[in-house]
Coordinates of C-alpha atoms and ligand atoms in Angstrom, one line a residue:
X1 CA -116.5 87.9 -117.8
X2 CA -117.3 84.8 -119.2
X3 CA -120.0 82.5 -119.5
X4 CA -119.0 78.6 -119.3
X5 CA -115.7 78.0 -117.5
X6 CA -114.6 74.7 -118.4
X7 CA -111.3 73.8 -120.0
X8 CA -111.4 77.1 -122.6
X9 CA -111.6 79.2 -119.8
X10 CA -109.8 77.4 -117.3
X11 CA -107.0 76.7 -119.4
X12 CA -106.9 81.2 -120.3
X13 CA -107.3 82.2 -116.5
X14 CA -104.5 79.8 -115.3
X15 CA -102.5 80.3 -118.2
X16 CA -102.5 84.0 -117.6
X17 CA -101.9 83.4 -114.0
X18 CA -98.8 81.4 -115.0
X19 CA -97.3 84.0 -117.6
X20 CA -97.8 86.6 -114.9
X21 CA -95.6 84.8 -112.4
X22 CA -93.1 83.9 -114.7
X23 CA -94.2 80.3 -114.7
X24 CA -94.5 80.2 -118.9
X25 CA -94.7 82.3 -122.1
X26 CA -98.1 83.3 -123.7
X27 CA -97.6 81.2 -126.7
X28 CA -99.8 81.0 -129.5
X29 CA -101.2 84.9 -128.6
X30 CA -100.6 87.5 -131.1
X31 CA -101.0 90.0 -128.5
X32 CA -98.4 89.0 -126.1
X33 CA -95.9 87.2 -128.7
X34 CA -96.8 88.8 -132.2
X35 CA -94.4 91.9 -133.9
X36 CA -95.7 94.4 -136.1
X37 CA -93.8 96.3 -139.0
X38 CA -94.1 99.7 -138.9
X39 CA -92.9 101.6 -141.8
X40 CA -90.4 100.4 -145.2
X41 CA -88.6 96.7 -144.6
X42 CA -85.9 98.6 -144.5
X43 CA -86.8 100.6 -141.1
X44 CA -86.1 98.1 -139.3
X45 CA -88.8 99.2 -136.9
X46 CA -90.7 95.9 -135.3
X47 CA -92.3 96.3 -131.7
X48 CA -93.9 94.0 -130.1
X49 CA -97.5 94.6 -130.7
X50 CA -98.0 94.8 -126.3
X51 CA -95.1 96.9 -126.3
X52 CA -97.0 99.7 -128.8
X53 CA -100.8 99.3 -128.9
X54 CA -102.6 100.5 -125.9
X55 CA -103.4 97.1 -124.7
X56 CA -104.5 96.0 -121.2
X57 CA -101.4 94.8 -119.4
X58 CA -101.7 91.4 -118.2
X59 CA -101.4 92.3 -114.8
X60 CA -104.9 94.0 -115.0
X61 CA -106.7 91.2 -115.7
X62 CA -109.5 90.3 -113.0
X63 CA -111.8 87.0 -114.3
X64 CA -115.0 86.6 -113.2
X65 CA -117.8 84.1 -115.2
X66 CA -120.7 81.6 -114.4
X67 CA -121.2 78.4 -115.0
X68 CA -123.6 75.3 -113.8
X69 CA -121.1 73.3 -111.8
X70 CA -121.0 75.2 -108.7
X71 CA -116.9 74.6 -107.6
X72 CA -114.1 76.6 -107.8
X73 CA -111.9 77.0 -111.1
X74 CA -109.2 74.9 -109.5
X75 CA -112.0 71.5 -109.2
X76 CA -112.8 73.2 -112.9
X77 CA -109.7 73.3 -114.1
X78 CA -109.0 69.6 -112.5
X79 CA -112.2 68.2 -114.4
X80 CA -110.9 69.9 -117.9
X81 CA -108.0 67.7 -117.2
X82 CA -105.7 70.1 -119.5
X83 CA -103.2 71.0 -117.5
X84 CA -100.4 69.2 -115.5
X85 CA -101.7 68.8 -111.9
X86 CA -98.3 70.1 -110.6
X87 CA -98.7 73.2 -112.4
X88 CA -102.7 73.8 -111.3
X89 CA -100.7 72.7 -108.0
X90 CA -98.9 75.8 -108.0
X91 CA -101.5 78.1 -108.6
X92 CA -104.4 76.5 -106.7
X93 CA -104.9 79.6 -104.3
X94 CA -105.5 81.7 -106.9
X95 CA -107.9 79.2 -109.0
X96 CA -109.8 78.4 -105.8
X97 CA -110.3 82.3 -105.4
X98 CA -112.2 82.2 -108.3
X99 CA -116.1 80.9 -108.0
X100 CA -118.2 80.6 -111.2
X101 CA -121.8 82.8 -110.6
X102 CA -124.9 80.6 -111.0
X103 CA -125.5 80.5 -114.5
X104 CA -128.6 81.0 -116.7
X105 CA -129.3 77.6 -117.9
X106 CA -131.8 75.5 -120.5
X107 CA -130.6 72.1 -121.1
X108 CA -133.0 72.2 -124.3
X109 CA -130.5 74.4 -125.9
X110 CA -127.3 71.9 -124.7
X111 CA -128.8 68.6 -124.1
X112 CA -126.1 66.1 -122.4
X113 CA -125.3 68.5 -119.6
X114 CA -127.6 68.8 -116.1
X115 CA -126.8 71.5 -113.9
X116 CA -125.8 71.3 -110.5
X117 CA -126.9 75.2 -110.3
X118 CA -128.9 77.3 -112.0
X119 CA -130.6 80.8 -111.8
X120 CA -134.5 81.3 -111.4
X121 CA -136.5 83.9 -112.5
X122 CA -140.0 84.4 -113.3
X123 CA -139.2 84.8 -117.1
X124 CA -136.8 85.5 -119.4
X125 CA -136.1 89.2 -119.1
X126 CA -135.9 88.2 -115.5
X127 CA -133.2 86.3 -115.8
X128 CA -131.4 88.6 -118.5
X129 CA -131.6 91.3 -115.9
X130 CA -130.0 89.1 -112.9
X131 CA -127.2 88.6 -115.6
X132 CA -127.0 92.5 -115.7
X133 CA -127.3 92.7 -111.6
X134 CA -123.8 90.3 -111.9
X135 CA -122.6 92.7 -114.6
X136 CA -122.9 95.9 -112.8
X137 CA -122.0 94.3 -109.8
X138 CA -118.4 93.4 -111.8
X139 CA -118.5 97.0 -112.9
X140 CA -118.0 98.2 -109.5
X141 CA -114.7 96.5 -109.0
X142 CA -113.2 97.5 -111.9
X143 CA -112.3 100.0 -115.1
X144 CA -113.4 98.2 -118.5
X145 CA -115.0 95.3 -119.2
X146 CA -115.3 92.6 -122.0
X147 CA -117.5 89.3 -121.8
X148 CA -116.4 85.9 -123.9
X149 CA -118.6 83.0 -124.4
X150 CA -117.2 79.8 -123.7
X151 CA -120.5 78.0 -122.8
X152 CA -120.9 74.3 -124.7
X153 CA -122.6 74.4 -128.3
X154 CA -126.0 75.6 -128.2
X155 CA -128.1 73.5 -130.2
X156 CA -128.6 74.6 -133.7
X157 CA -131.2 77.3 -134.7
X158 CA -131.9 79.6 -137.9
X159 CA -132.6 83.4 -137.4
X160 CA -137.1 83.3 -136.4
X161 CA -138.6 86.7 -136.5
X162 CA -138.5 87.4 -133.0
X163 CA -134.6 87.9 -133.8
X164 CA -134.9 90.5 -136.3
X165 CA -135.5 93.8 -134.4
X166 CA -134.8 94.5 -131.0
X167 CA -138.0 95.7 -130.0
X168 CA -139.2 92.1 -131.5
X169 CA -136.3 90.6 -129.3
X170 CA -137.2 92.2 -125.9
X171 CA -140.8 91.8 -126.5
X172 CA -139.6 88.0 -126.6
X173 CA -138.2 88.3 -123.7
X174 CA -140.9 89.4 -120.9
X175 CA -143.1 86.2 -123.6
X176 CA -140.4 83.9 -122.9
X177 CA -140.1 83.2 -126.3
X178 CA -138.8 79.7 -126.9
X179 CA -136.2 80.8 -129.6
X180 CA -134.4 83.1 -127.2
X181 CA -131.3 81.2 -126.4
X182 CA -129.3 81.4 -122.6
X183 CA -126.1 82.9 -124.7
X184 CA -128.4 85.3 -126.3
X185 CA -129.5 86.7 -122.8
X186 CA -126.0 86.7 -121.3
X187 CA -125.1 89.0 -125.0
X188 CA -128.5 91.0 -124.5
X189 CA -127.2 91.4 -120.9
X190 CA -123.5 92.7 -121.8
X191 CA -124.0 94.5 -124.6
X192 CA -127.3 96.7 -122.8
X193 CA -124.5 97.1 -120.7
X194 CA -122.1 98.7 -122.8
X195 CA -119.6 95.6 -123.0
X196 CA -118.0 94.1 -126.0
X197 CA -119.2 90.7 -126.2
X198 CA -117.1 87.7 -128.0
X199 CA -118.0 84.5 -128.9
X200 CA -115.5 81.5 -129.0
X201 CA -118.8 78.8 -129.2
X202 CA -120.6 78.7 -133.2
X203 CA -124.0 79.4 -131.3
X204 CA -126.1 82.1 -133.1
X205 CA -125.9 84.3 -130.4
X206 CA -125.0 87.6 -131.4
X207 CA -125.5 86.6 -135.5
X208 CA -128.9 88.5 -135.4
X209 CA -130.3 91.8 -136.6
X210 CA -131.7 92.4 -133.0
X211 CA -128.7 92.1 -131.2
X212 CA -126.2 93.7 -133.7
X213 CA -128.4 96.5 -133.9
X214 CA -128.6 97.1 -129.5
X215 CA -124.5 96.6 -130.7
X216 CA -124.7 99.8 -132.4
X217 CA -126.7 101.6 -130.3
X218 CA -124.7 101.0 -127.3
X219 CA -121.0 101.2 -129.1
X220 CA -120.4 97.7 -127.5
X221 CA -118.1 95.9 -130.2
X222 CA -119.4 92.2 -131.5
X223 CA -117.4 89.9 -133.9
X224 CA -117.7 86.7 -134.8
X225 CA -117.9 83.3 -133.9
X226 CA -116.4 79.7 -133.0
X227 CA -112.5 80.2 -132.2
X228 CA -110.4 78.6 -135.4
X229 CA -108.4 76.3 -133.5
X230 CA -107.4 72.8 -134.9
X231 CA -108.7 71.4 -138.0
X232 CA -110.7 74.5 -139.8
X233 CA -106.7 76.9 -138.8
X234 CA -105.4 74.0 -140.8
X235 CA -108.2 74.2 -143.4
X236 CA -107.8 78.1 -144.0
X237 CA -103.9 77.5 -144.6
X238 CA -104.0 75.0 -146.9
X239 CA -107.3 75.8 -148.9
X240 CA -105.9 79.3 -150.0
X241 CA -102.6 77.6 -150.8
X242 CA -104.2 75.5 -153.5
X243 CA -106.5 78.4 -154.7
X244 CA -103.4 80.3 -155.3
X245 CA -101.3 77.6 -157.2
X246 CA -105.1 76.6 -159.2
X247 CA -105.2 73.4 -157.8
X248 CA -108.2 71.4 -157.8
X249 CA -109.6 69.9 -154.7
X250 CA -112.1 67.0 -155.3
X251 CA -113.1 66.1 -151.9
X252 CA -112.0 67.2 -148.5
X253 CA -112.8 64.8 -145.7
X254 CA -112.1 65.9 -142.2
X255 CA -112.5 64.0 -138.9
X256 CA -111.8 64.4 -135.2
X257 CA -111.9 62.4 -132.2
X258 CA -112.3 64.2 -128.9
X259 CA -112.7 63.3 -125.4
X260 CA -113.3 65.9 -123.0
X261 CA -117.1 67.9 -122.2
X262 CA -117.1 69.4 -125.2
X263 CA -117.2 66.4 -127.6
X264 CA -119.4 64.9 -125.3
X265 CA -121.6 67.8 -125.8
X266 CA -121.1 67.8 -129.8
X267 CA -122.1 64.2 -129.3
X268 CA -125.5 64.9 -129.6
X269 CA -126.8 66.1 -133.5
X270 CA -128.7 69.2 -132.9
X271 CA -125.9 70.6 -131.4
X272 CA -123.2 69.0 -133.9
X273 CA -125.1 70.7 -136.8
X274 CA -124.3 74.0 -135.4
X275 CA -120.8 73.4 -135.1
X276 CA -120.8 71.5 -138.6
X277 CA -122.7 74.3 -140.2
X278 CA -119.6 76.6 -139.1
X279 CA -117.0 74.2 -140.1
X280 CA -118.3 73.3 -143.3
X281 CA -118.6 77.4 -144.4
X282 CA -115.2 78.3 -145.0
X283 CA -114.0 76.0 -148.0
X284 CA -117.1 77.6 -149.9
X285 CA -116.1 80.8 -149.4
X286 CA -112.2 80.5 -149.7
X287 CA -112.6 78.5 -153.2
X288 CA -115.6 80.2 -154.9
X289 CA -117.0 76.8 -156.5
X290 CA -118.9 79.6 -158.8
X291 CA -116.4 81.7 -159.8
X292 CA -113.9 78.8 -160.1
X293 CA -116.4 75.7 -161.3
X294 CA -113.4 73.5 -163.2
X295 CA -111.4 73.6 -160.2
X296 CA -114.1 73.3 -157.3
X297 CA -117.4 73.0 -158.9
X298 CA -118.1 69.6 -157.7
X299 CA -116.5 69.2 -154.2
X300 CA -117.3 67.1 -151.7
X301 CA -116.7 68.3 -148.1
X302 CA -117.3 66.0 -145.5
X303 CA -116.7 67.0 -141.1
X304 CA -117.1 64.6 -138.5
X305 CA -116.5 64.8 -134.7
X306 CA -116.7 61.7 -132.6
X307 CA -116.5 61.4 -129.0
X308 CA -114.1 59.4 -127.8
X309 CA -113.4 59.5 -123.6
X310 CA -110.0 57.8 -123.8
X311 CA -108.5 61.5 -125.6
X312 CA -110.0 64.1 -123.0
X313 CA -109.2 67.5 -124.1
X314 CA -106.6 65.6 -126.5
X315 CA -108.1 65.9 -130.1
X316 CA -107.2 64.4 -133.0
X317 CA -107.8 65.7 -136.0
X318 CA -107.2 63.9 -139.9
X319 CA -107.8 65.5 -143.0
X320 CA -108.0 63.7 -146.2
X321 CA -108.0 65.9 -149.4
X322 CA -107.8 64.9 -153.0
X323 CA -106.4 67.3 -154.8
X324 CA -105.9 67.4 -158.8
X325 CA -103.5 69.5 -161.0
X326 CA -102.2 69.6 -164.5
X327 CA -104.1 67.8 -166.9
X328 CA -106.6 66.6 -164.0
X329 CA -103.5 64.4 -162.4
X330 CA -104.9 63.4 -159.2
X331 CA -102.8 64.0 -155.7
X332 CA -103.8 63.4 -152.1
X333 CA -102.7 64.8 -149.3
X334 CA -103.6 63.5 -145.8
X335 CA -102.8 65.4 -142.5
X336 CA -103.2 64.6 -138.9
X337 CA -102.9 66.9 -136.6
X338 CA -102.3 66.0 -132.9
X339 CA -103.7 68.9 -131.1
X340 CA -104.7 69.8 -127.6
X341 CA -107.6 72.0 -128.2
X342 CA -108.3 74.5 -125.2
X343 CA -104.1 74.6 -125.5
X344 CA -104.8 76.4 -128.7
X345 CA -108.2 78.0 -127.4
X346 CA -106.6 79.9 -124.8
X347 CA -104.3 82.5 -126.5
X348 CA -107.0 83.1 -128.6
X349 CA -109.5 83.8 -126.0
X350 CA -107.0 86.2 -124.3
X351 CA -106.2 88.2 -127.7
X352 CA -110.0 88.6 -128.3
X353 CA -110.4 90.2 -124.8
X354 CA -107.8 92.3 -125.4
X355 CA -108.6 93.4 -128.8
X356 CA -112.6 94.0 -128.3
X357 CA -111.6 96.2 -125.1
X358 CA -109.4 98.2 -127.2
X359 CA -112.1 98.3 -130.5
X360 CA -114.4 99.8 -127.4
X361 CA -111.9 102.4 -126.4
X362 CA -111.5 103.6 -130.2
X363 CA -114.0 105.7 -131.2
X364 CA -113.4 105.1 -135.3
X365 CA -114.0 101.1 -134.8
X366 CA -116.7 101.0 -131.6
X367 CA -119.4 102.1 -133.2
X368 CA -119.3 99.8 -136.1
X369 CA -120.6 97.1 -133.9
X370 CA -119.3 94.2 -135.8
X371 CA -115.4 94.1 -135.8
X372 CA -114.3 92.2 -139.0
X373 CA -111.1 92.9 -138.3
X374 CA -110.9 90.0 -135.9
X375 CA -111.9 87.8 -138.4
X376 CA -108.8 85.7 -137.6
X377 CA -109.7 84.1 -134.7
X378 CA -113.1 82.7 -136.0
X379 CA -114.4 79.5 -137.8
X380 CA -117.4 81.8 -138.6
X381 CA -116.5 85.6 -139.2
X382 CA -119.1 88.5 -138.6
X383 CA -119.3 90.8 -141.6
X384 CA -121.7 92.8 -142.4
X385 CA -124.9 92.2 -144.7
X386 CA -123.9 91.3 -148.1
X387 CA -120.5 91.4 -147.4
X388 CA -118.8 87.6 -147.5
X389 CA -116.4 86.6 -144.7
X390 CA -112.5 86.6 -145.3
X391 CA -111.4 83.2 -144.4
X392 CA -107.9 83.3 -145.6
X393 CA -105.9 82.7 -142.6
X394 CA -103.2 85.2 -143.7
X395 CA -105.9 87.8 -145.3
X396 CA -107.4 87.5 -142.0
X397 CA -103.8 88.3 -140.1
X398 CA -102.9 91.0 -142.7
X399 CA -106.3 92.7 -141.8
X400 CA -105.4 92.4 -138.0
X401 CA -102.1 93.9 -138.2
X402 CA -103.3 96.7 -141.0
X403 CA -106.7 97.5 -138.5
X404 CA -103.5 98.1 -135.7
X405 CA -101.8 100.5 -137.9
X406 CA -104.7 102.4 -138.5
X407 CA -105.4 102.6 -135.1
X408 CA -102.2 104.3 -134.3
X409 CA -101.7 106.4 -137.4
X410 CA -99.7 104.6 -139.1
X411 CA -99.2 104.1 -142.6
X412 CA -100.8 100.5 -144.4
X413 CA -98.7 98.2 -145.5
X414 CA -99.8 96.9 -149.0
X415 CA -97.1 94.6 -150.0
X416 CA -97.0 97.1 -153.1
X417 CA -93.0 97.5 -152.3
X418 CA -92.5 99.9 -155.9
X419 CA -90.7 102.1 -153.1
X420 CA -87.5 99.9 -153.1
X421 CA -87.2 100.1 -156.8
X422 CA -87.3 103.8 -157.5
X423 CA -84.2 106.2 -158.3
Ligands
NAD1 N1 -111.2 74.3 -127.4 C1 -111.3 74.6 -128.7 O1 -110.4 74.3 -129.4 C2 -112.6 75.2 -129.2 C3 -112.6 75.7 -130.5 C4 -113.7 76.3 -131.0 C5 -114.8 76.4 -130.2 N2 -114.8 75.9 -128.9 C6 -116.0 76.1 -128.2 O2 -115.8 76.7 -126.9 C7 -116.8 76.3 -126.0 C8 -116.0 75.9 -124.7 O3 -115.3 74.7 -125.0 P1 -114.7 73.9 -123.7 O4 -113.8 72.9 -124.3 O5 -114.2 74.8 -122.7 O6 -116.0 73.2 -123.2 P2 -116.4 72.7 -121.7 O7 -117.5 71.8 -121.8 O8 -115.2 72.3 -121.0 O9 -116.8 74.1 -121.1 C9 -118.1 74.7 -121.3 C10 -118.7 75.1 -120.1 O10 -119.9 75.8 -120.3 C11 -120.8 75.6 -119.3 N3 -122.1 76.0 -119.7 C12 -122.9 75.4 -120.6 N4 -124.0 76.2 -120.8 C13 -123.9 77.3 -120.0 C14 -124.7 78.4 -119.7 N5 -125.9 78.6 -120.3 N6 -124.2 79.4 -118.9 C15 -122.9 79.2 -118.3 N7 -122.2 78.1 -118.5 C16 -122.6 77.2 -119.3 C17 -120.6 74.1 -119.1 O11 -121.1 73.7 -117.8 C18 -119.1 73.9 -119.2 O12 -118.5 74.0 -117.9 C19 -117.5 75.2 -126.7 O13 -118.7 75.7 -127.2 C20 -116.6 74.8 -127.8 O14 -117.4 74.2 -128.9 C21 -113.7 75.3 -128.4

């Protein structure tokens, strides 16, 4: 179920409608293309991770969402502009089968976009409930479900008391309070429900007491937030890399140029600053300016994204990073990554689906609410309180593959390795 199907979505349901007719390979999804080791290096012993976790097969994946465009997902998935037209061609029975749900809608909280259709309701809590009408509606159809946000950007907002408790935050609802965003009602909605609840968008959404806590009562998994797709993937491989070598970094500048809803969205600075504020986190926590202060104490980190139209969905991404090492030599490095961004959205949309409906089905991980262990698909982790967020792009993947293995009773691996060396 997902809120906001625009290219992110679009770009997941048709690329799982392609891999399921043989049209492509699921590239870029850990669940569908990763391996896992199982046992010494010298078991040889290697599935597939779909082949031996109890993941849903892709053929039992049914996609329903809502949105403000009215449509089908083909006219969607034609306005995303990310894939080839022969290819949405190919599959336009299926996308036109599809038909977004009115959505629940405030253009304060995403201020470029009207709507062409919206749901009423006399208040908040109304309109939270007609989400849960959808919901159980959905739940008729089918076995398990798991809800992804791929809404625009909400604008940004810090935690306000009527987030801190639940009873606070459903109280605010029949009030209509005015810090109660739409993704928060769709998350109040799914997670009343029972329903893991994902977010690929670096809106607050679920990142309050009141919701994480309605998490735990209901078992209904959370994690965390903004997909790590393009620049901030790049960041987390190349930030531990000079942590680990104690290389300095001086200043890390990083821009983008976009062209498709999105950046047109991000155009506007209230809802920038919520997607800066979760770009600009992870350097601070991979390089510990504190712990480190020679090395990092007086970095300057810098993230810009500018719309451009002429680059649609096309984003291009440079990095420039001035980096120092022996005797304070300085270095730079400068990277520009040509990316396509729902293109590297997608596979990690689908892997999050499939990973929060499994943490649901396991009773040692559900009711935990927040699932840390998915960590490696986000620009902004959930952890909990007073625990700081692994950015580490290959902490993050160990942590995946290790959760896996604990899952199924397998033994940890630590990298220790003294095994090999013994008589
Ligand atoms: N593509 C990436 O690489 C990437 C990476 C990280 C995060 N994201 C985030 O994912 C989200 C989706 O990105 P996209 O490129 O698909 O954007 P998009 O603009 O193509 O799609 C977003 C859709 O959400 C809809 N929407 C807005 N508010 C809604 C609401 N309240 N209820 C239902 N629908 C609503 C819009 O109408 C639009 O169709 C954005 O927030 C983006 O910042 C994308």
């Amino acid at each position: 179920m997902i809120p906001g199907m625009g290219a992110v979505a679009t770009t997941l349901i048709a690329g799982v409608e392609a891999v399921r007719r043989g049209f492509a390979k699921p590239i870029g999804s850990m669940s569908q293309m990763g391996t896992i080791r199982l046992g010494k290096r010298t078991d040889d012993n290697t599935p597939l991770i779909k082949d031996w976790a109890p993941i849903a097969d892709l053929n039992d994946i049914v996609f329903t969402g809502w949105d403000i465009f009215g449509g089908n997902l083909y006219d969607a998935a034609k306005t995303a502009g990310v894939l080839d037209r022969d290819q949405l061609e190919s599959m336009r029975p299926f996308l036109e089968s599809i038909e977004p749900m009115p959505a629940v809608f405030d253009q304060r909280w995403v201020k470029r976009l009207s709507p062409k259709t919206q749901k009423v309701g006399k208040n908040k809590c109304d309109l939270a409930n007609q989400i849960r009408n959808d919901i159980a509606e959905f739940k008729s159809k089918t076995d398990r479900q798991v809800m992804i946000w791929c809404g625009s950007t909400e604008i940004y907002i810090e935690p306000k008391p009527v987030h801190m408790t639940l009873e606070a935050f459903e109280k605010g609802l029949v009030d209509n309070d005015e810090d109660i965003a739409p993704s928060m009602l769709y998350a109040w909605a799914c997670l009343k429900e029972g329903i893991p609840f994902a977010n690929g968008a670096p809106n607050l959404t679920v990142d309050i007491p009141a919701l994480q806590e309605l998490s735990k009562k209901m078992n209904a998994p959370i994690c965390g937030k903004d997909f790590k797709t393009g620049q901030t993937f790049i960041k987390t491989v190349l930030a531990p890399a000079f942590k680990t070598r104690q290389l300095g970094v001086a200043g890390w500048y990083s821009t983008n140029i976009l062209g498709n809803r999105d950046g047109e969205v991000l155009d506007d600075p209230d809802n920038f600053k919520t997607k800066e504020v979760s770009k600009l986190g992870v350097l601070e926590h991979i390089f510990q300016p504190e712990k480190n202060p020679d090395l990092y104490g007086d970095i300057f980190h810098k993230v810009r994204i500018n719309y451009y139209p002429p680059r649609g969905d096309n984003k291009e991404g440079w990095d420039n990073i001035d980096i120092f090492g022996w005797l304070g030599y300085p270095m730079q490095i400068k990277v520009d990554f040509l990316c396509r961004d729902s293109i590297l959205a997608a596979p990690l949309a689908l892997d999050l689906c499939l990973f929060m409906d499994l943490a649901a089905r396991t009773p040692a991980l559900r009711g935990l609410g927040i699932q840390e262990w998915l960590s490696f698909y986000f620009k902004d982790p959930d952890t909990a309180p007073g625990v700081y967020p692994e950015h580490d792009l290959f902490i993050q993947s160990m942590k995946l593959k290790n959760t896996l293995r604990h899952i199924m009773g397998e033994d940890l691996i630590t990298h220790l390795g003294l095994e090999y060396y013994g008589d």
